[in-house]
Short mmCIF file of C-alpha atoms in Angstrom, two decimals:
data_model
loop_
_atom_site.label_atom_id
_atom_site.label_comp_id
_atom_site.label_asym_id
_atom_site.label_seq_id
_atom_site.Cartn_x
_atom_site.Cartn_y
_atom_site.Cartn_z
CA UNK A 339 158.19 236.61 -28.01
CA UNK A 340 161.79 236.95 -29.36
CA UNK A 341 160.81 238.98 -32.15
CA UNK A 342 159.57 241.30 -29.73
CA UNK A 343 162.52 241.05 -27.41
CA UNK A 344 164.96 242.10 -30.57
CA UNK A 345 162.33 244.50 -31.16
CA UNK A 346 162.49 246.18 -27.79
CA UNK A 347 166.68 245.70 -27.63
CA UNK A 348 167.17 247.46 -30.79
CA UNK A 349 164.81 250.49 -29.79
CA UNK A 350 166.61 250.66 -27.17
CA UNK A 351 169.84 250.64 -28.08
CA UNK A 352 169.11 253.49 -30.97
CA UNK A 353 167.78 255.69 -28.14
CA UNK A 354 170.93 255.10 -26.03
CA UNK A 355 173.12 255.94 -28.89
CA UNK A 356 170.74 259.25 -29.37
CA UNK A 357 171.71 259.90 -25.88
CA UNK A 358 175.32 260.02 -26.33
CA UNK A 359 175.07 261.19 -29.39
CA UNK A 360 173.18 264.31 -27.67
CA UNK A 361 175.52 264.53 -24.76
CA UNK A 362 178.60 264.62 -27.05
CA UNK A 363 176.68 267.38 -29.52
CA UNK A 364 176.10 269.42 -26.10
CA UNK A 365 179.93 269.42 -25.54
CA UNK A 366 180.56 270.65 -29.48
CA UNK A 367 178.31 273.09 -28.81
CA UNK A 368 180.01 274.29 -25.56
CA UNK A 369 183.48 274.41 -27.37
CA UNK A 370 181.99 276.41 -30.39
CA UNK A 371 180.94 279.06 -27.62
CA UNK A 372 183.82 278.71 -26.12
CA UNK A 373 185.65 279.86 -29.65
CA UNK A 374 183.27 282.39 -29.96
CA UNK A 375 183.91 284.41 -26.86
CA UNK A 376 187.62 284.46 -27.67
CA UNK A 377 186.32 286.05 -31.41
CA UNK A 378 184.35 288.61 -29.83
CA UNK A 379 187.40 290.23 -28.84
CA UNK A 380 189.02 289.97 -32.60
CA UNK A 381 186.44 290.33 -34.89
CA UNK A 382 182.79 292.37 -35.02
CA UNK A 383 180.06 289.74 -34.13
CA UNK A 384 178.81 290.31 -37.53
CA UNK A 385 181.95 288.72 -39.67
CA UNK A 386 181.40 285.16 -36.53
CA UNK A 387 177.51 285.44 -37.87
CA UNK A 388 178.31 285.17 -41.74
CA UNK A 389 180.91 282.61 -41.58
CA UNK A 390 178.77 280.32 -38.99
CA UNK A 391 175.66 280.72 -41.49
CA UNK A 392 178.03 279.72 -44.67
CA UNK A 393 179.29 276.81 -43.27
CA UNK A 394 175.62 275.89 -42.13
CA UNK A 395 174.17 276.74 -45.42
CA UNK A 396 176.95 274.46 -46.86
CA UNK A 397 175.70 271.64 -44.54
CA UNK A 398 171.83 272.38 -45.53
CA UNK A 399 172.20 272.08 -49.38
CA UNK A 400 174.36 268.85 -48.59
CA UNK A 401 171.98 267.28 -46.61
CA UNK A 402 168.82 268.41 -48.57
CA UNK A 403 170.53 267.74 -52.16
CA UNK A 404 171.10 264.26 -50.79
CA UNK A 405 167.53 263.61 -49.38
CA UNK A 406 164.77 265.47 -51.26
CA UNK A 407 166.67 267.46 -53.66
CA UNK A 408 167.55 271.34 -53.19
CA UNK A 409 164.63 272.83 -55.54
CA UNK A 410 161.82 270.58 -53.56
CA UNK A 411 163.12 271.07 -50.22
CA UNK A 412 162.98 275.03 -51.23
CA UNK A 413 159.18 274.83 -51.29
CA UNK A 414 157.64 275.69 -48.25
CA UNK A 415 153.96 275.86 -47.53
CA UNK A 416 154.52 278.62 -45.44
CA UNK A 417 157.49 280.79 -46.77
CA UNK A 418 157.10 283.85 -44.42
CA UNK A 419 157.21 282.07 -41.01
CA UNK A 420 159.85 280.30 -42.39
CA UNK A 421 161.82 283.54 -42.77
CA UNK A 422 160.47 285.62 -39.66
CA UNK A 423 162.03 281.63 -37.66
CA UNK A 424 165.62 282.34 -39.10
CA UNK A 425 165.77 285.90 -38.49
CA UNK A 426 164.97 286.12 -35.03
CA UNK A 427 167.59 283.69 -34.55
CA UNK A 428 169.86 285.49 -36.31
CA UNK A 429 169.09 287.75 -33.77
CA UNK A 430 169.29 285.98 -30.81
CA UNK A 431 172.52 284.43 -32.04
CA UNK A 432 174.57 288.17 -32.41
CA UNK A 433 173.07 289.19 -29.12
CA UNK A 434 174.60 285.92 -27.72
CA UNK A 435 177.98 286.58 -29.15
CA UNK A 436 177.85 289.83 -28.20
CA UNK A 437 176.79 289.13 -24.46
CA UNK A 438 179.37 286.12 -24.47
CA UNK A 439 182.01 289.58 -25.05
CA UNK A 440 181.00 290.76 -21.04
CA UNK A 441 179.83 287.67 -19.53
CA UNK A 442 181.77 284.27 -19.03
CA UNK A 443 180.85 281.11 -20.58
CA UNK A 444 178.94 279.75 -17.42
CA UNK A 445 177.28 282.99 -16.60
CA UNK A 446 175.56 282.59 -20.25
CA UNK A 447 174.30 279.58 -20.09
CA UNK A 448 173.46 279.32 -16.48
CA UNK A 449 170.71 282.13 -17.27
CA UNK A 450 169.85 280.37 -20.56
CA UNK A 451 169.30 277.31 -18.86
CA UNK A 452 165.84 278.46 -18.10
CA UNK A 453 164.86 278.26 -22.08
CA UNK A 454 162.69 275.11 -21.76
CA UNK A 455 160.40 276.53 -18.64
CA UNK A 456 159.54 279.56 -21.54
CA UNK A 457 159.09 276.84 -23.87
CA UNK A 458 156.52 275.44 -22.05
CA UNK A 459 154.54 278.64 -20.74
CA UNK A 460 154.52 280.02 -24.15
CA UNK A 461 153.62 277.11 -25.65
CA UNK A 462 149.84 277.15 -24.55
CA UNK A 463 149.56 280.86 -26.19
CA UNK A 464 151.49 280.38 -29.22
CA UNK A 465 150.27 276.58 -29.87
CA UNK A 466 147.20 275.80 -28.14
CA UNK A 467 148.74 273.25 -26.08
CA UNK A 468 148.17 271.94 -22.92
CA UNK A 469 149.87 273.14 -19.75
CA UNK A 470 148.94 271.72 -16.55
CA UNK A 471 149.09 272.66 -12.97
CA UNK A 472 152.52 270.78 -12.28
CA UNK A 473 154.09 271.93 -15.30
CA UNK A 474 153.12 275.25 -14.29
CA UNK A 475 154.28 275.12 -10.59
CA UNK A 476 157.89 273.66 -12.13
CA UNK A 477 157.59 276.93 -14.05
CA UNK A 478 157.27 279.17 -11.51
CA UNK A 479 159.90 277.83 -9.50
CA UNK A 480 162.56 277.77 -12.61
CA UNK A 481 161.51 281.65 -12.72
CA UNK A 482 162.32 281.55 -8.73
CA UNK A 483 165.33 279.86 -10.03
CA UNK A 484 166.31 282.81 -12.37
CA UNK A 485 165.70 285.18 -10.38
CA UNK A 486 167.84 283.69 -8.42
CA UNK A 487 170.80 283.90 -10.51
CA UNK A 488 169.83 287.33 -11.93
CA UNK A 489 169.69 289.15 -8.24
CA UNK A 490 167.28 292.30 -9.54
CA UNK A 491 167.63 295.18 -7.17
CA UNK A 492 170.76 294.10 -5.75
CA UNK A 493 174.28 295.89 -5.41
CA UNK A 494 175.45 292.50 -7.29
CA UNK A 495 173.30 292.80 -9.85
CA UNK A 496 174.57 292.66 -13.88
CA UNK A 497 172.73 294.84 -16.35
CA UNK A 498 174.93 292.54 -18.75
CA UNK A 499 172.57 289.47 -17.45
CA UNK A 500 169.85 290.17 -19.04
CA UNK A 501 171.23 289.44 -22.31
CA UNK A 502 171.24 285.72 -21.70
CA UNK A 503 167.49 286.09 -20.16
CA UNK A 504 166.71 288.30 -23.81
CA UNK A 505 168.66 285.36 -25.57
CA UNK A 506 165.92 282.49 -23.54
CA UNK A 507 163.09 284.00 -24.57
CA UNK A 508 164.09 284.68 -28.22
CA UNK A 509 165.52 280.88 -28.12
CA UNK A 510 162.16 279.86 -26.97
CA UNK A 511 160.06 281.42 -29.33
CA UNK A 512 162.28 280.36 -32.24
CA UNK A 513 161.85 276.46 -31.19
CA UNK A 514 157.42 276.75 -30.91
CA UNK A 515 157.81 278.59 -34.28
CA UNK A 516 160.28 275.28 -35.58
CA UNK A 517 157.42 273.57 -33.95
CA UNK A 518 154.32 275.00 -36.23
CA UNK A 519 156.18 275.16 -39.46
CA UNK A 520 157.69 271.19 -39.01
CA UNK A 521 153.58 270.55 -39.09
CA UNK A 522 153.29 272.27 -42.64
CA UNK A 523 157.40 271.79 -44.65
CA UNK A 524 160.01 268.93 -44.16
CA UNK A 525 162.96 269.05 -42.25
CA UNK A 526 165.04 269.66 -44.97
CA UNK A 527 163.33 273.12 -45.93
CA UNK A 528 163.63 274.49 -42.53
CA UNK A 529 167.40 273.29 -42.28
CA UNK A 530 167.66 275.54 -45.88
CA UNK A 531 165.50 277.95 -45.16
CA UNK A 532 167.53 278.32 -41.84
CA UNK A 533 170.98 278.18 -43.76
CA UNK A 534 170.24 280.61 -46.65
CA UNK A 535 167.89 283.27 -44.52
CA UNK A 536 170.45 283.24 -42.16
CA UNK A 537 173.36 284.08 -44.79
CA UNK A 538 171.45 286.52 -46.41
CA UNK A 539 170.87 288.60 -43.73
CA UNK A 540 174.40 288.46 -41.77
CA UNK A 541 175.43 289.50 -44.78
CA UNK A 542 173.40 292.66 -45.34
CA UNK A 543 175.26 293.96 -42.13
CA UNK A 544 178.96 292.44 -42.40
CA UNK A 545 179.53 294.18 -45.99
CA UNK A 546 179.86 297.32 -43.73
CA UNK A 547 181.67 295.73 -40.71
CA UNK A 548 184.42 293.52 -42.64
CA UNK A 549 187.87 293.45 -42.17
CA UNK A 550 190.92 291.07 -42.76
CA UNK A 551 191.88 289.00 -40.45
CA UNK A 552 195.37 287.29 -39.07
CA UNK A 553 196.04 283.84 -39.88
CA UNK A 554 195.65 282.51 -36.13
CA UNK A 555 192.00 284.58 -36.00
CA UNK A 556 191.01 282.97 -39.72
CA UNK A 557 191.73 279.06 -37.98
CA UNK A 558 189.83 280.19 -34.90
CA UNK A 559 186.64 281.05 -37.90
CA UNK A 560 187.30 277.48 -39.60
CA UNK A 561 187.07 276.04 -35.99
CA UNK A 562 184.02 277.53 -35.02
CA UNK A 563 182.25 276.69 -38.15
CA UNK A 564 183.92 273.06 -37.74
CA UNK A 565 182.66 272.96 -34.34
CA UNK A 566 179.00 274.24 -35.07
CA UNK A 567 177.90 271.93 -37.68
CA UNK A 568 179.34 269.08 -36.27
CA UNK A 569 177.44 269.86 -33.40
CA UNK A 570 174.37 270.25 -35.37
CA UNK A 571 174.71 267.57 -37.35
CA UNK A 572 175.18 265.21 -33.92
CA UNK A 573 171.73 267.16 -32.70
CA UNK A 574 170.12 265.83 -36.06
CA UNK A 575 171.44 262.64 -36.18
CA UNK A 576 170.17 262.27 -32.07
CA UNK A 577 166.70 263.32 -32.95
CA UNK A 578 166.12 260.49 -35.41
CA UNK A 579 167.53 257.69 -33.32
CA UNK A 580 165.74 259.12 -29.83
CA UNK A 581 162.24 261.01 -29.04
CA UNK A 582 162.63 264.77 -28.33
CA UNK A 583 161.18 263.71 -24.90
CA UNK A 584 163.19 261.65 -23.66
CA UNK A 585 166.72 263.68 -25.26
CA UNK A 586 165.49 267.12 -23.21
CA UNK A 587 166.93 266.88 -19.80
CA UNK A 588 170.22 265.82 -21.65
CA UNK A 589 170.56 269.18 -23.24
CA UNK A 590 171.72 270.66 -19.96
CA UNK A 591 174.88 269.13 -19.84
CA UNK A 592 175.82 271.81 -21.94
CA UNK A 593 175.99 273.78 -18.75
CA UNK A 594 178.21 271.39 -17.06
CA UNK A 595 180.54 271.62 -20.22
CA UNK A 596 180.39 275.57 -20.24
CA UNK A 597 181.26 275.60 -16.68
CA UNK A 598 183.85 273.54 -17.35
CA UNK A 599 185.48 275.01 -20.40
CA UNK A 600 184.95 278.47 -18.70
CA UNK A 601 187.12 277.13 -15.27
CA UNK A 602 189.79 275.84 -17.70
CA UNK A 603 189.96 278.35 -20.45
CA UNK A 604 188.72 281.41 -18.67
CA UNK A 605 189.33 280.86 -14.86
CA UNK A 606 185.67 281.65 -14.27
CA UNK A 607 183.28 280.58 -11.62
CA UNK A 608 179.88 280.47 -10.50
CA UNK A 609 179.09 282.21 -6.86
CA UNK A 610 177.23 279.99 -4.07
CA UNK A 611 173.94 281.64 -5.33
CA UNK A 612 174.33 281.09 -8.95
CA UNK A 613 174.45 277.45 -8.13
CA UNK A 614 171.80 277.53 -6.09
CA UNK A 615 169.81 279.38 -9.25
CA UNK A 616 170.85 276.85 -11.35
CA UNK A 617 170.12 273.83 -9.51
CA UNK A 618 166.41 275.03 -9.38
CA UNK A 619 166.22 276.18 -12.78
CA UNK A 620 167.96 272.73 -14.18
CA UNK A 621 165.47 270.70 -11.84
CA UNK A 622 162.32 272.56 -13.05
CA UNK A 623 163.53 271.69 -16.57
CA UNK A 624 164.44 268.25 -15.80
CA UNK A 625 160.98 267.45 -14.20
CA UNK A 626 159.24 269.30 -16.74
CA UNK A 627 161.22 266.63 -19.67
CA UNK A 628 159.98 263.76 -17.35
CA UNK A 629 156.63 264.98 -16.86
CA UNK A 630 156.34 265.46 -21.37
CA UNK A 631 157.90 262.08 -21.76
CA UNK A 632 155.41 260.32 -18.94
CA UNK A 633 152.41 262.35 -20.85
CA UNK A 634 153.53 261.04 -24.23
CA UNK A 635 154.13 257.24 -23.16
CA UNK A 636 150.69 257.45 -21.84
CA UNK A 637 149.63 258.93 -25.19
CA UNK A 638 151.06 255.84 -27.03
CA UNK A 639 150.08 253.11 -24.92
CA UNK A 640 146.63 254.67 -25.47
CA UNK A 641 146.53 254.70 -29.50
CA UNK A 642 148.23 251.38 -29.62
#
């Protein structure tokens, strides 16, 4: 019986320390954006792509020399998804920096917010995996949610916002496709694969689009790559101490922290509507993280 008690107390306090460990990695994240927007206006989004992916690919062959050794973890069973992953997010990432140029912090992510509800209605398609009807209806009513925010065929409405909505869909593609090839390489070739891919093809483009930079705009580059990997490297360090499940509603606190940062840093804010938008969106999401993390408890107390 004690055994089991210390069992139970130490699970749970690793999965409370993935929790914070999440919520401060959401915050990183929200200051690295935050950096970013004021680089859009001083450098092409191109030069912000390179550095980010060399100080990732710095942090990949770190972490995979130290683990499984760079030449193994550079063995991937499937080589081409691997590839086709990175470089849609090295899409998605330049259209997010570039959209981050006309829209404010909280604008961005408020539309983004509705990532996880593509997640799961592309994840039946693209994975063969279950969707039912409640998932679906929390769906429909984060895309009520959007639309919301978005305002199509209104005087108020922002060409500019679809970028964001491009940026979700390209966001959730790229995590089902993390999703496939984690069931065929280790972590530590998708982390390299990601790093290396990613430099490799930011820099086929900034060759053309370089340019020197002032001292206070080269600190604002070492900041941003500061503030991205340690952000990442909190996300990683989450994932092993807490289930995926239970972490997902956490991950929109980064919306509270863009708001934020965009109030203090920006003077932006969010209209009546928008929060209206968002509160649906962020409770479809939310529901839809309860309603994975119920299914896979069930799942568990069934095996065991």
């Amino acid at each position: 019986m004690t055994t089991t008690k210390n069992s139970t107390a130490h699970t749970s306090g690793r999965t409370l320390n993935g929790i914070l460990l999440l919520v401060v990695s959401t915050f990183v994240f929200a200051v690295s954006d935050a950096i970013t927007k004021q680089l859009t206006q001083l450098v092409p989004v191109s030069q912000i792509l390179f550095v980010r992916f060399l100080a990732f690919s710095v942090m990949a062959l770190v972490i995979a020399s130290a683990s499984t050794g760079i030449r193994l973890a550079l063995r991937s069973a499937i080589p081409y998804q691997q590839i086709f992953r990175v470089l849609i997010m090295c899409f998605e990432i330049g259209l997010f920096a570039y959209g981050i140029r006309f829209l404010g912090l909280a604008e961005m992510h408020a539309v983004m917010a509705c990532f996880p509800l593509i997640v799961t209605a592309l994840s039946m398609p693209l994975l063969g995996e279950s969707v039912g009807w409640r998932r679906w209806a929390a769906v429909l009513c984060g895309f009520i949610g959007t639309l919301i925010i978005l305002q199509p065929g209104t005087q108020v409405f922002d060409p500019y916002a679809l970028i964001p909505l491009v940026c979700a869909v390209i966001y959730a593609v790229y995590i089902l496709l993390t999703r496939r090839v984690s069931r065929h390489d280790r972590f530590e070739t998708s982390l390299l694969y990601f790093g290396l891919v990613g430099l490799l093809a930011s820099s086929t483009v900034v060759v053309f689009q370089w340019q020197a930079v002032a001292a206070d705009t080269a600190w604002l580059l070492l900041a941003v790559c500061i503030a991205s990997v340690t952000a990442h490297l909190l996300l990683i360090k989450s994932l092993e101490l807490a289930a995926a499940v239970i972490l997902q509603p956490f991950n929109y606190l980064i919306l509270v922290w863009a708001i934020l940062l965009g109030y203090l840093l920006f003077g932006e804010t969010l209209s009546g509507t928008d929060v209206i938008g968002v509160t649906i969106v962020v409770g479809s999401g939310v529901y839809i993280g309860l309603r994975e993390y119920s299914l896979a408890k069930a799942l568990w107390k069934s095996i065991h």
